[in-house]
Amino acid sequence: MGGAGFILAINLFVAGLLAAAFMTIAFYDVGRVSARWLALGYLLGVGYYIVEFSIPVFDNARPAVVTAFAVFLGATIVFNAGLAHKYGVATPWRPMLLFLLAATVTVYFVQDLPRQSLARMMAYQLPYAAMQFVGLGIVWSSRQKRDRLDRVLMAVLAASALQFVSKPFIAHALGGWGVNPQAYMRSDYALVSQSLGTVFAMAIALLVLIILVRDVLAEATSKSETDTLSRLFNRGGFERHAELAMRDAVRKGVPVALVIADLDHFKSVNDSFGHASGDRVIGTFAGFLRDAAADHHVAGRIGGEEFAIILPGTNLAAARFLAEGTRSAFGALPIDCLPADHRCTASFGVAELQPGEGFADLMRRADEALYQAKRGGRDRVRIALEPALQTPVATPDRISGRG
């Protein structure tokens, strides 16, 4: 076995491992359709390498050459389907399959051209480049938020497409790709071509694997930080994200305010109308917070009937306005499962971050303002004084002692 054959064997083995890796992700998360398509793409890659190995045994290699071409191009199409599912883009099946048919027929007929002709080599390589550019277009057109890894993937897909475009010229510079298909594996070009294919195939596959694992971990983290009933952050998730948002606001030099809210007489709702009605009240109030929150705000359910929202870029007056609007709208809204004349209310405490304060200090002052609202008769908003003007107040338990 020559050097090219050895690399081809490595490619076959690696394609099998990558197919297994993507299938493992698909088994871990059965809803991750993209992983199944990517696994199928690399299984087709295994088939391509097997056909490539078989070419030297045929006297008439045309069927095997055309089959290898079609299988590999099909693998890139299936890979693009996986990218489309991953990035939420409609898979362009019709144009890709029509292109596969047209390219395969073209490769069949160009076998009659002189083996070293540029047209013949271009007909074989340019379709691969086209499918890599389609993959790049799929990632580019996605409306999902792209981070650095996604941009690196686009760059590598573009580089991979260009290496397919360059292969006819590399073949010409290295004296061609063998006098016949059987001699291809012994040519210098085969060694270079298979090596390039290995580098780019591995780079693309590892990037996509890392991106999929990143998404799996992000979703797992999100689920662990999300309160199922309200669909807001739970206490741990809120504190982590709110503190990050606060630090970012401080770094940018913009104000940041915190609103803490507590549902009034919530225990009586559960006692009088049942826990299902109480859950509906919580879900309704959480919906108000979701509607009020902008993309850069962080809202959470931090206790049984207690909620918080941190507002980067918002001063005390604007935060109080938001709290008053939420209080007024919630108090006027009839809630399913409760009597038509029954209304629920909430109390609010509002604080603005002061120089030298930390997140815990801001939480404490907003909480004390909330306690003042509760003590003042409920269904009202109170703002926290600046630290120097504030008198310490003994407060009851933050979660269960309010009502």
mmCIF file of C-alpha atoms in Angstrom:
data_model
loop_
_atom_site.group_PDB
_atom_site.id
_atom_site.type_symbol
_atom_site.label_atom_id
_atom_site.label_comp_id
_atom_site.label_asym_id
_atom_site.label_seq_id
_atom_site.Cartn_x
_atom_site.Cartn_y
_atom_site.Cartn_z
ATOM 1 C CA MET A 1 0.000 0.000 0.000
ATOM 2 C CA GLY A 2 1.418 3.395 -1.034
ATOM 3 C CA GLY A 3 1.306 6.624 0.935
ATOM 4 C CA ALA A 4 -1.971 7.696 -0.645
ATOM 5 C CA GLY A 5 -3.520 4.321 0.102
ATOM 6 C CA PHE A 6 -2.395 4.532 3.705
ATOM 7 C CA ILE A 7 -3.991 7.983 4.085
ATOM 8 C CA LEU A 8 -7.133 6.686 2.386
ATOM 9 C CA ALA A 9 -7.289 3.906 4.992
ATOM 10 C CA ILE A 10 -6.884 6.477 7.756
ATOM 11 C CA ASN A 11 -9.693 8.564 6.225
ATOM 12 C CA LEU A 12 -11.965 5.521 6.145
ATOM 13 C CA PHE A 13 -11.276 4.805 9.815
ATOM 14 C CA VAL A 14 -11.708 8.446 10.832
ATOM 15 C CA ALA A 15 -14.983 8.745 8.899
ATOM 16 C CA GLY A 16 -16.300 5.752 10.814
ATOM 17 C CA LEU A 17 -15.264 7.267 14.144
ATOM 18 C CA LEU A 18 -16.904 10.584 13.269
ATOM 19 C CA ALA A 19 -20.115 8.835 12.235
ATOM 20 C CA ALA A 20 -20.095 7.059 15.614
ATOM 21 C CA ALA A 21 -19.450 10.345 17.445
ATOM 22 C CA PHE A 22 -22.384 12.117 15.793
ATOM 23 C CA MET A 23 -24.611 9.098 16.368
ATOM 24 C CA THR A 24 -23.664 9.148 20.059
ATOM 25 C CA ILE A 25 -24.879 12.749 20.286
ATOM 26 C CA ALA A 26 -28.087 11.744 18.477
ATOM 27 C CA PHE A 27 -28.673 8.931 20.993
ATOM 28 C CA TYR A 28 -27.959 11.268 23.910
ATOM 29 C CA ASP A 29 -30.501 13.792 22.622
ATOM 30 C CA VAL A 30 -33.062 12.086 20.371
ATOM 31 C CA GLY A 31 -34.468 15.459 19.357
ATOM 32 C CA ARG A 32 -31.172 16.541 17.807
ATOM 33 C CA VAL A 33 -32.001 15.684 14.177
ATOM 34 C CA SER A 34 -28.883 17.425 12.872
ATOM 35 C CA ALA A 35 -26.618 14.849 14.564
ATOM 36 C CA ARG A 36 -28.391 11.993 12.763
ATOM 37 C CA TRP A 37 -27.943 13.626 9.365
ATOM 38 C CA LEU A 38 -24.284 14.365 10.103
ATOM 39 C CA ALA A 39 -23.731 10.751 11.171
ATOM 40 C CA LEU A 40 -25.316 9.571 7.910
ATOM 41 C CA GLY A 41 -23.065 11.914 5.966
ATOM 42 C CA TYR A 42 -19.946 10.367 7.461
ATOM 43 C CA LEU A 43 -21.289 6.850 6.943
ATOM 44 C CA LEU A 44 -21.588 7.722 3.253
ATOM 45 C CA GLY A 45 -18.001 8.933 3.513
ATOM 46 C CA VAL A 46 -17.021 5.436 4.675
ATOM 47 C CA GLY A 47 -18.769 4.057 1.602
ATOM 48 C CA TYR A 48 -16.855 6.448 -0.630
ATOM 49 C CA TYR A 49 -13.483 5.348 0.731
ATOM 50 C CA ILE A 50 -14.430 1.688 0.278
ATOM 51 C CA VAL A 51 -15.302 2.341 -3.366
ATOM 52 C CA GLU A 52 -12.036 4.269 -3.814
ATOM 53 C CA PHE A 53 -10.105 1.262 -2.510
ATOM 54 C CA SER A 54 -11.867 -1.007 -4.979
ATOM 55 C CA ILE A 55 -11.097 0.994 -8.141
ATOM 56 C CA PRO A 56 -7.740 -0.686 -8.934
ATOM 57 C CA VAL A 57 -9.367 -4.142 -9.181
ATOM 58 C CA PHE A 58 -11.642 -3.160 -12.093
ATOM 59 C CA ASP A 59 -10.551 -3.363 -15.714
ATOM 60 C CA ASN A 60 -13.255 -0.843 -16.624
ATOM 61 C CA ALA A 61 -13.084 1.641 -13.765
ATOM 62 C CA ARG A 62 -15.672 4.103 -15.115
ATOM 63 C CA PRO A 63 -18.629 2.749 -13.061
ATOM 64 C CA ALA A 64 -16.558 2.688 -9.874
ATOM 65 C CA VAL A 65 -15.158 6.200 -10.460
ATOM 66 C CA VAL A 66 -18.619 7.638 -11.134
ATOM 67 C CA THR A 67 -20.058 5.775 -8.137
ATOM 68 C CA ALA A 68 -17.314 7.084 -5.855
ATOM 69 C CA PHE A 69 -17.942 10.614 -7.090
ATOM 70 C CA ALA A 70 -21.718 10.343 -6.562
ATOM 71 C CA VAL A 71 -21.361 8.822 -3.078
ATOM 72 C CA PHE A 72 -18.922 11.491 -1.902
ATOM 73 C CA LEU A 73 -21.016 14.324 -3.358
ATOM 74 C CA GLY A 74 -24.061 12.744 -1.736
ATOM 75 C CA ALA A 75 -22.192 12.706 1.566
ATOM 76 C CA THR A 76 -21.582 16.466 1.311
ATOM 77 C CA ILE A 77 -25.279 17.002 0.539
ATOM 78 C CA VAL A 78 -26.352 14.979 3.579
ATOM 79 C CA PHE A 79 -23.790 16.896 5.653
ATOM 80 C CA ASN A 80 -25.415 20.142 4.461
ATOM 81 C CA ALA A 81 -28.795 18.765 5.553
ATOM 82 C CA GLY A 82 -27.312 18.302 9.026
ATOM 83 C CA LEU A 83 -26.044 21.889 9.009
ATOM 84 C CA ALA A 84 -29.485 23.112 7.910
ATOM 85 C CA HIS A 85 -31.175 21.324 10.808
ATOM 86 C CA LYS A 86 -28.560 22.623 13.222
ATOM 87 C CA TYR A 87 -28.892 26.254 12.113
ATOM 88 C CA GLY A 88 -32.660 26.279 11.597
ATOM 89 C CA VAL A 89 -32.528 26.757 7.832
ATOM 90 C CA ALA A 90 -34.786 25.003 5.317
ATOM 91 C CA THR A 91 -32.782 22.231 3.630
ATOM 92 C CA PRO A 92 -32.457 22.992 -0.116
ATOM 93 C CA TRP A 93 -33.122 19.364 -1.077
ATOM 94 C CA ARG A 94 -34.454 19.915 -4.606
ATOM 95 C CA PRO A 95 -31.578 22.035 -5.954
ATOM 96 C CA MET A 96 -28.956 19.893 -4.225
ATOM 97 C CA LEU A 97 -30.374 16.596 -5.551
ATOM 98 C CA LEU A 98 -30.802 18.010 -9.057
ATOM 99 C CA PHE A 99 -27.206 19.196 -8.847
ATOM 100 C CA LEU A 100 -26.110 15.721 -7.732
ATOM 101 C CA LEU A 101 -27.832 14.165 -10.740
ATOM 102 C CA ALA A 102 -26.432 16.701 -13.204
ATOM 103 C CA ALA A 103 -22.901 16.503 -11.790
ATOM 104 C CA THR A 104 -22.905 12.681 -11.803
ATOM 105 C CA VAL A 105 -24.042 12.550 -15.437
ATOM 106 C CA THR A 106 -21.371 15.113 -16.342
ATOM 107 C CA VAL A 107 -18.638 13.113 -14.612
ATOM 108 C CA TYR A 108 -19.782 9.971 -16.442
ATOM 109 C CA PHE A 109 -19.423 11.597 -19.845
ATOM 110 C CA VAL A 110 -16.199 13.509 -19.174
ATOM 111 C CA GLN A 111 -14.483 10.154 -18.689
ATOM 112 C CA ASP A 112 -14.158 10.192 -22.511
ATOM 113 C CA LEU A 113 -11.984 13.304 -22.357
ATOM 114 C CA PRO A 114 -8.186 12.988 -22.047
ATOM 115 C CA ARG A 115 -7.447 12.029 -18.460
ATOM 116 C CA GLN A 116 -5.213 15.019 -17.799
ATOM 117 C CA SER A 117 -7.550 17.598 -19.357
ATOM 118 C CA LEU A 118 -8.430 20.521 -17.124
ATOM 119 C CA ALA A 119 -12.133 20.249 -18.017
ATOM 120 C CA ARG A 120 -12.254 16.650 -16.814
ATOM 121 C CA MET A 121 -10.561 17.464 -13.533
ATOM 122 C CA MET A 122 -12.731 20.543 -13.006
ATOM 123 C CA ALA A 123 -15.908 18.517 -13.610
ATOM 124 C CA TYR A 124 -14.809 16.167 -10.842
ATOM 125 C CA GLN A 125 -13.753 18.750 -8.233
ATOM 126 C CA LEU A 126 -15.963 21.819 -8.698
ATOM 127 C CA PRO A 127 -19.200 20.084 -7.542
ATOM 128 C CA TYR A 128 -17.527 19.338 -4.197
ATOM 129 C CA ALA A 129 -16.540 22.991 -3.915
ATOM 130 C CA ALA A 130 -20.100 24.041 -4.745
ATOM 131 C CA MET A 131 -21.540 21.906 -1.946
ATOM 132 C CA GLN A 132 -19.056 23.333 0.553
ATOM 133 C CA PHE A 133 -20.153 26.826 -0.461
ATOM 134 C CA VAL A 134 -23.783 25.724 0.015
ATOM 135 C CA GLY A 135 -22.868 24.638 3.554
ATOM 136 C CA LEU A 136 -21.244 28.031 4.122
ATOM 137 C CA GLY A 137 -24.412 29.720 2.829
ATOM 138 C CA ILE A 138 -26.570 27.683 5.209
ATOM 139 C CA VAL A 139 -24.582 28.821 8.250
ATOM 140 C CA TRP A 140 -24.404 32.387 6.926
ATOM 141 C CA SER A 141 -28.173 32.632 6.330
ATOM 142 C CA SER A 142 -29.123 31.323 9.775
ATOM 143 C CA ARG A 143 -31.029 33.702 12.025
ATOM 144 C CA GLN A 144 -29.560 32.044 15.077
ATOM 145 C CA LYS A 145 -27.002 33.985 17.040
ATOM 146 C CA ARG A 146 -23.539 33.034 15.790
ATOM 147 C CA ASP A 147 -20.469 33.124 18.006
ATOM 148 C CA ARG A 148 -16.773 32.721 17.258
ATOM 149 C CA LEU A 149 -16.982 28.967 16.638
ATOM 150 C CA ASP A 150 -19.705 29.420 14.031
ATOM 151 C CA ARG A 151 -17.644 32.055 12.247
ATOM 152 C CA VAL A 152 -14.588 29.786 12.299
ATOM 153 C CA LEU A 153 -16.718 27.009 10.784
ATOM 154 C CA MET A 154 -17.734 29.332 7.940
ATOM 155 C CA ALA A 155 -14.096 30.212 7.317
ATOM 156 C CA VAL A 156 -13.043 26.547 7.220
ATOM 157 C CA LEU A 157 -15.918 25.660 4.867
ATOM 158 C CA ALA A 158 -14.777 28.447 2.541
ATOM 159 C CA ALA A 159 -11.171 27.231 2.700
ATOM 160 C CA SER A 160 -12.299 23.659 2.025
ATOM 161 C CA ALA A 161 -14.249 24.795 -1.036
ATOM 162 C CA LEU A 162 -11.187 26.629 -2.346
ATOM 163 C CA GLN A 163 -8.980 23.568 -1.884
ATOM 164 C CA PHE A 164 -11.347 21.594 -4.131
ATOM 165 C CA VAL A 165 -11.093 24.383 -6.724
ATOM 166 C CA SER A 166 -7.297 24.260 -6.481
ATOM 167 C CA LYS A 167 -6.947 20.489 -6.924
ATOM 168 C CA PRO A 168 -6.944 20.439 -10.759
ATOM 169 C CA PHE A 169 -4.079 22.924 -10.708
ATOM 170 C CA ILE A 170 -2.253 20.942 -8.030
ATOM 171 C CA ALA A 171 -2.677 17.827 -10.154
ATOM 172 C CA HIS A 172 -1.241 19.636 -13.160
ATOM 173 C CA ALA A 173 1.718 20.882 -11.121
ATOM 174 C CA LEU A 174 2.435 17.350 -9.824
ATOM 175 C CA GLY A 175 2.305 15.672 -13.213
ATOM 176 C CA GLY A 176 -1.334 14.613 -13.258
ATOM 177 C CA TRP A 177 -3.454 12.128 -11.360
ATOM 178 C CA GLY A 178 -2.198 8.936 -12.889
ATOM 179 C CA VAL A 179 -2.398 7.588 -16.425
ATOM 180 C CA ASN A 180 -5.601 5.720 -15.514
ATOM 181 C CA PRO A 181 -7.892 5.295 -12.491
ATOM 182 C CA GLN A 182 -5.960 2.228 -11.387
ATOM 183 C CA ALA A 183 -2.739 4.263 -11.237
ATOM 184 C CA TYR A 184 -4.306 7.136 -9.313
ATOM 185 C CA MET A 185 -3.401 5.713 -5.892
ATOM 186 C CA ARG A 186 0.300 5.607 -6.848
ATOM 187 C CA SER A 187 0.465 9.243 -7.998
ATOM 188 C CA ASP A 188 1.969 12.119 -6.038
ATOM 189 C CA TYR A 189 -1.264 14.018 -6.553
ATOM 190 C CA ALA A 190 -3.253 11.289 -4.757
ATOM 191 C CA LEU A 191 -1.015 11.667 -1.706
ATOM 192 C CA VAL A 192 -1.490 15.443 -1.650
ATOM 193 C CA SER A 193 -5.215 15.255 -2.426
ATOM 194 C CA GLN A 194 -5.954 12.683 0.277
ATOM 195 C CA SER A 195 -3.858 14.623 2.793
ATOM 196 C CA LEU A 196 -5.724 17.850 2.075
ATOM 197 C CA GLY A 197 -9.024 16.002 2.318
ATOM 198 C CA THR A 198 -8.019 14.597 5.697
ATOM 199 C CA VAL A 199 -7.053 17.983 7.106
ATOM 200 C CA PHE A 200 -10.227 19.763 6.021
ATOM 201 C CA ALA A 201 -12.601 16.891 6.761
ATOM 202 C CA MET A 202 -11.201 16.584 10.274
ATOM 203 C CA ALA A 203 -11.261 20.347 10.857
ATOM 204 C CA ILE A 204 -14.887 20.668 9.735
ATOM 205 C CA ALA A 205 -16.048 17.577 11.607
ATOM 206 C CA LEU A 206 -14.331 18.556 14.871
ATOM 207 C CA LEU A 207 -15.712 22.082 14.670
ATOM 208 C CA VAL A 208 -19.252 20.817 14.134
ATOM 209 C CA LEU A 209 -18.811 18.291 16.954
ATOM 210 C CA ILE A 210 -17.624 21.027 19.304
ATOM 211 C CA ILE A 211 -20.542 23.253 18.257
ATOM 212 C CA LEU A 212 -23.052 20.455 18.892
ATOM 213 C CA VAL A 213 -21.504 19.653 22.276
ATOM 214 C CA ARG A 214 -21.560 23.368 23.107
ATOM 215 C CA ASP A 215 -25.276 23.468 22.305
ATOM 216 C CA VAL A 216 -25.998 20.333 24.354
ATOM 217 C CA LEU A 217 -24.166 21.765 27.366
ATOM 218 C CA ALA A 218 -25.850 25.165 26.957
ATOM 219 C CA GLU A 219 -29.280 23.541 26.859
ATOM 220 C CA ALA A 220 -28.486 21.414 29.895
ATOM 221 C CA THR A 221 -27.334 24.514 31.791
ATOM 222 C CA SER A 222 -30.430 26.425 30.703
ATOM 223 C CA LYS A 223 -32.716 23.647 31.928
ATOM 224 C CA SER A 224 -30.936 23.530 35.284
ATOM 225 C CA GLU A 225 -31.367 27.316 35.678
ATOM 226 C CA THR A 226 -34.991 27.578 34.513
ATOM 227 C CA ASP A 227 -38.074 27.449 36.713
ATOM 228 C CA THR A 228 -40.523 25.132 34.952
ATOM 229 C CA LEU A 229 -43.718 26.824 36.127
ATOM 230 C CA SER A 230 -42.847 30.441 35.307
ATOM 231 C CA ARG A 231 -40.354 29.746 32.495
ATOM 232 C CA LEU A 232 -38.120 32.377 34.088
ATOM 233 C CA PHE A 233 -34.729 31.792 35.689
ATOM 234 C CA ASN A 234 -34.815 30.025 39.029
ATOM 235 C CA ARG A 235 -33.015 31.642 41.952
ATOM 236 C CA GLY A 236 -29.582 30.234 41.103
ATOM 237 C CA GLY A 237 -29.918 31.077 37.418
ATOM 238 C CA PHE A 238 -31.187 34.574 38.166
ATOM 239 C CA GLU A 239 -28.386 35.411 40.562
ATOM 240 C CA ARG A 240 -25.710 34.184 38.153
ATOM 241 C CA HIS A 241 -27.057 35.993 35.081
ATOM 242 C CA ALA A 242 -28.109 39.113 36.985
ATOM 243 C CA GLU A 243 -24.668 39.532 38.510
ATOM 244 C CA LEU A 244 -23.059 39.165 35.078
ATOM 245 C CA ALA A 245 -25.475 41.754 33.654
ATOM 246 C CA MET A 246 -24.752 44.112 36.543
ATOM 247 C CA ARG A 247 -20.977 43.824 36.074
ATOM 248 C CA ASP A 248 -21.340 44.496 32.356
ATOM 249 C CA ALA A 249 -23.432 47.595 33.089
ATOM 250 C CA VAL A 250 -20.835 48.857 35.567
ATOM 251 C CA ARG A 251 -18.071 48.282 33.021
ATOM 252 C CA LYS A 252 -20.024 50.303 30.427
ATOM 253 C CA GLY A 253 -20.773 53.064 32.933
ATOM 254 C CA VAL A 254 -24.570 52.807 32.633
ATOM 255 C CA PRO A 255 -27.072 52.677 35.511
ATOM 256 C CA VAL A 256 -28.618 49.404 36.647
ATOM 257 C CA ALA A 257 -31.757 48.925 38.691
ATOM 258 C CA LEU A 258 -33.352 45.957 40.413
ATOM 259 C CA VAL A 259 -37.053 45.313 40.957
ATOM 260 C CA ILE A 260 -38.216 42.663 43.428
ATOM 261 C CA ALA A 261 -41.899 41.718 43.503
ATOM 262 C CA ASP A 262 -43.967 39.542 45.806
ATOM 263 C CA LEU A 263 -47.535 38.337 45.189
ATOM 264 C CA ASP A 264 -49.900 39.584 47.903
ATOM 265 C CA HIS A 265 -51.847 37.070 50.024
ATOM 266 C CA PHE A 266 -50.694 34.246 47.781
ATOM 267 C CA LYS A 267 -51.180 31.588 50.438
ATOM 268 C CA SER A 268 -54.873 32.444 50.591
ATOM 269 C CA VAL A 269 -55.178 31.795 46.855
ATOM 270 C CA ASN A 270 -53.782 28.297 47.299
ATOM 271 C CA ASP A 271 -55.910 27.671 50.391
ATOM 272 C CA SER A 272 -59.158 28.995 48.880
ATOM 273 C CA PHE A 273 -58.927 27.955 45.223
ATOM 274 C CA GLY A 274 -56.311 25.198 45.098
ATOM 275 C CA HIS A 275 -52.706 24.932 43.985
ATOM 276 C CA ALA A 276 -53.638 24.752 40.304
ATOM 277 C CA SER A 277 -55.138 28.246 40.584
ATOM 278 C CA GLY A 278 -52.033 29.402 42.441
ATOM 279 C CA ASP A 279 -49.888 28.059 39.627
ATOM 280 C CA ARG A 280 -52.012 29.991 37.128
ATOM 281 C CA VAL A 281 -51.462 33.199 39.097
ATOM 282 C CA ILE A 282 -47.700 32.618 39.111
ATOM 283 C CA GLY A 283 -47.689 31.884 35.371
ATOM 284 C CA THR A 284 -49.713 35.022 34.641
ATOM 285 C CA PHE A 285 -47.439 37.293 36.666
ATOM 286 C CA ALA A 286 -44.358 35.710 35.092
ATOM 287 C CA GLY A 287 -45.859 36.492 31.683
ATOM 288 C CA PHE A 288 -46.063 40.176 32.652
ATOM 289 C CA LEU A 289 -42.365 40.139 33.547
ATOM 290 C CA ARG A 290 -41.424 38.409 30.283
ATOM 291 C CA ASP A 291 -43.390 41.011 28.324
ATOM 292 C CA ALA A 292 -41.830 43.883 30.254
ATOM 293 C CA ALA A 293 -38.262 42.579 29.981
ATOM 294 C CA ALA A 294 -36.042 43.606 27.090
ATOM 295 C CA ASP A 295 -33.438 41.249 25.648
ATOM 296 C CA HIS A 296 -30.728 42.571 27.969
ATOM 297 C CA HIS A 297 -32.880 42.341 31.118
ATOM 298 C CA VAL A 298 -32.793 39.311 33.418
ATOM 299 C CA ALA A 299 -35.971 38.091 35.118
ATOM 300 C CA GLY A 300 -36.360 35.244 37.576
ATOM 301 C CA ARG A 301 -38.647 33.546 40.065
ATOM 302 C CA ILE A 302 -36.460 33.652 43.152
ATOM 303 C CA GLY A 303 -38.903 32.163 45.646
ATOM 304 C CA GLY A 304 -42.339 30.581 45.884
ATOM 305 C CA GLU A 305 -44.237 33.777 45.015
ATOM 306 C CA GLU A 306 -41.296 36.163 44.744
ATOM 307 C CA PHE A 307 -39.822 37.497 41.517
ATOM 308 C CA ALA A 308 -36.972 39.775 40.497
ATOM 309 C CA ILE A 309 -35.856 41.559 37.364
ATOM 310 C CA ILE A 310 -32.561 43.375 36.908
ATOM 311 C CA LEU A 311 -32.544 46.250 34.430
ATOM 312 C CA PRO A 312 -29.139 47.251 32.986
ATOM 313 C CA GLY A 313 -29.234 50.714 31.429
ATOM 314 C CA THR A 314 -32.226 51.731 33.569
ATOM 315 C CA ASN A 315 -32.242 54.318 36.345
ATOM 316 C CA LEU A 316 -34.406 54.371 39.456
ATOM 317 C CA ALA A 317 -37.198 56.487 37.939
ATOM 318 C CA ALA A 318 -37.569 54.264 34.881
ATOM 319 C CA ALA A 319 -37.469 51.095 36.998
ATOM 320 C CA ARG A 320 -40.189 52.505 39.253
ATOM 321 C CA PHE A 321 -42.284 53.317 36.176
ATOM 322 C CA LEU A 322 -41.935 49.705 34.988
ATOM 323 C CA ALA A 323 -42.910 48.393 38.407
ATOM 324 C CA GLU A 324 -45.950 50.691 38.631
ATOM 325 C CA GLY A 325 -47.102 49.658 35.173
ATOM 326 C CA THR A 326 -46.761 45.971 35.996
ATOM 327 C CA ARG A 327 -48.533 46.415 39.344
ATOM 328 C CA SER A 328 -51.446 48.293 37.775
ATOM 329 C CA ALA A 329 -51.903 45.893 34.839
ATOM 330 C CA PHE A 330 -51.631 42.763 36.961
ATOM 331 C CA GLY A 331 -54.048 44.063 39.574
ATOM 332 C CA ALA A 332 -56.690 44.786 36.919
ATOM 333 C CA LEU A 333 -56.434 41.457 35.102
ATOM 334 C CA PRO A 334 -58.985 38.668 35.663
ATOM 335 C CA ILE A 335 -57.213 35.324 35.978
ATOM 336 C CA ASP A 336 -58.577 32.011 34.776
ATOM 337 C CA CYS A 337 -59.615 29.549 37.503
ATOM 338 C CA LEU A 338 -60.419 32.410 39.901
ATOM 339 C CA PRO A 339 -63.833 34.049 40.429
ATOM 340 C CA ALA A 340 -64.573 36.811 37.939
ATOM 341 C CA ASP A 341 -64.560 39.479 40.651
ATOM 342 C CA HIS A 342 -61.345 38.253 42.288
ATOM 343 C CA ARG A 343 -58.206 40.237 41.612
ATOM 344 C CA CYS A 344 -54.608 39.461 42.593
ATOM 345 C CA THR A 345 -52.085 42.119 43.477
ATOM 346 C CA ALA A 346 -48.344 42.364 43.980
ATOM 347 C CA SER A 347 -45.959 44.563 45.963
ATOM 348 C CA PHE A 348 -42.683 45.887 44.594
ATOM 349 C CA GLY A 349 -39.346 47.099 45.882
ATOM 350 C CA VAL A 350 -37.024 49.054 43.575
ATOM 351 C CA ALA A 351 -33.351 49.953 44.012
ATOM 352 C CA GLU A 352 -30.651 51.471 41.842
ATOM 353 C CA LEU A 353 -27.048 50.334 42.110
ATOM 354 C CA GLN A 354 -24.851 52.838 43.910
ATOM 355 C CA PRO A 355 -21.072 53.308 43.558
ATOM 356 C CA GLY A 356 -19.148 50.734 45.550
ATOM 357 C CA GLU A 357 -22.135 48.401 45.924
ATOM 358 C CA GLY A 358 -22.132 44.728 45.011
ATOM 359 C CA PHE A 359 -24.975 42.551 43.809
ATOM 360 C CA ALA A 360 -25.801 41.356 47.337
ATOM 361 C CA ASP A 361 -26.066 44.981 48.543
ATOM 362 C CA LEU A 362 -28.419 45.856 45.697
ATOM 363 C CA MET A 363 -30.581 42.799 46.442
ATOM 364 C CA ARG A 364 -30.716 43.686 50.148
ATOM 365 C CA ARG A 365 -31.875 47.270 49.540
ATOM 366 C CA ALA A 366 -34.507 46.251 46.974
ATOM 367 C CA ASP A 367 -35.714 43.594 49.410
ATOM 368 C CA GLU A 368 -35.993 46.134 52.223
ATOM 369 C CA ALA A 369 -38.000 48.433 49.919
ATOM 370 C CA LEU A 370 -40.304 45.501 49.173
ATOM 371 C CA TYR A 371 -40.758 44.930 52.895
ATOM 372 C CA GLN A 372 -41.754 48.580 53.270
ATOM 373 C CA ALA A 373 -44.349 48.104 50.516
ATOM 374 C CA LYS A 374 -45.746 45.069 52.319
ATOM 375 C CA ARG A 375 -45.800 46.858 55.663
ATOM 376 C CA GLY A 376 -47.438 49.904 54.049
ATOM 377 C CA GLY A 377 -50.515 47.979 52.941
ATOM 378 C CA ARG A 378 -49.407 45.907 49.892
ATOM 379 C CA ASP A 379 -50.278 46.522 46.205
ATOM 380 C CA ARG A 380 -47.776 49.341 45.976
ATOM 381 C CA VAL A 381 -44.240 50.228 44.882
ATOM 382 C CA ARG A 382 -41.543 51.482 47.208
ATOM 383 C CA ILE A 383 -38.072 52.666 46.244
ATOM 384 C CA ALA A 384 -34.907 52.079 48.245
ATOM 385 C CA LEU A 385 -33.064 55.028 49.706
ATOM 386 C CA GLU A 386 -29.389 55.486 49.029
ATOM 387 C CA PRO A 387 -27.260 53.440 51.465
ATOM 388 C CA ALA A 388 -26.128 56.463 53.481
ATOM 389 C CA LEU A 389 -29.738 57.549 54.087
ATOM 390 C CA GLN A 390 -31.165 54.148 54.906
ATOM 391 C CA THR A 391 -32.111 52.990 58.368
ATOM 392 C CA PRO A 392 -31.610 49.249 58.954
ATOM 393 C CA VAL A 393 -34.886 47.353 59.151
ATOM 394 C CA ALA A 394 -35.373 43.892 60.612
ATOM 395 C CA THR A 395 -37.089 41.890 57.884
ATOM 396 C CA PRO A 396 -38.846 38.534 58.069
ATOM 397 C CA ASP A 397 -37.982 35.563 55.889
ATOM 398 C CA ARG A 398 -37.732 36.727 52.280
ATOM 399 C CA ILE A 399 -39.748 33.919 50.707
ATOM 400 C CA SER A 400 -42.354 32.458 53.030
ATOM 401 C CA GLY A 401 -43.001 35.337 55.431
ATOM 402 C CA ARG A 402 -44.576 37.856 53.060
ATOM 403 C CA GLY A 403 -47.928 36.810 51.584
#
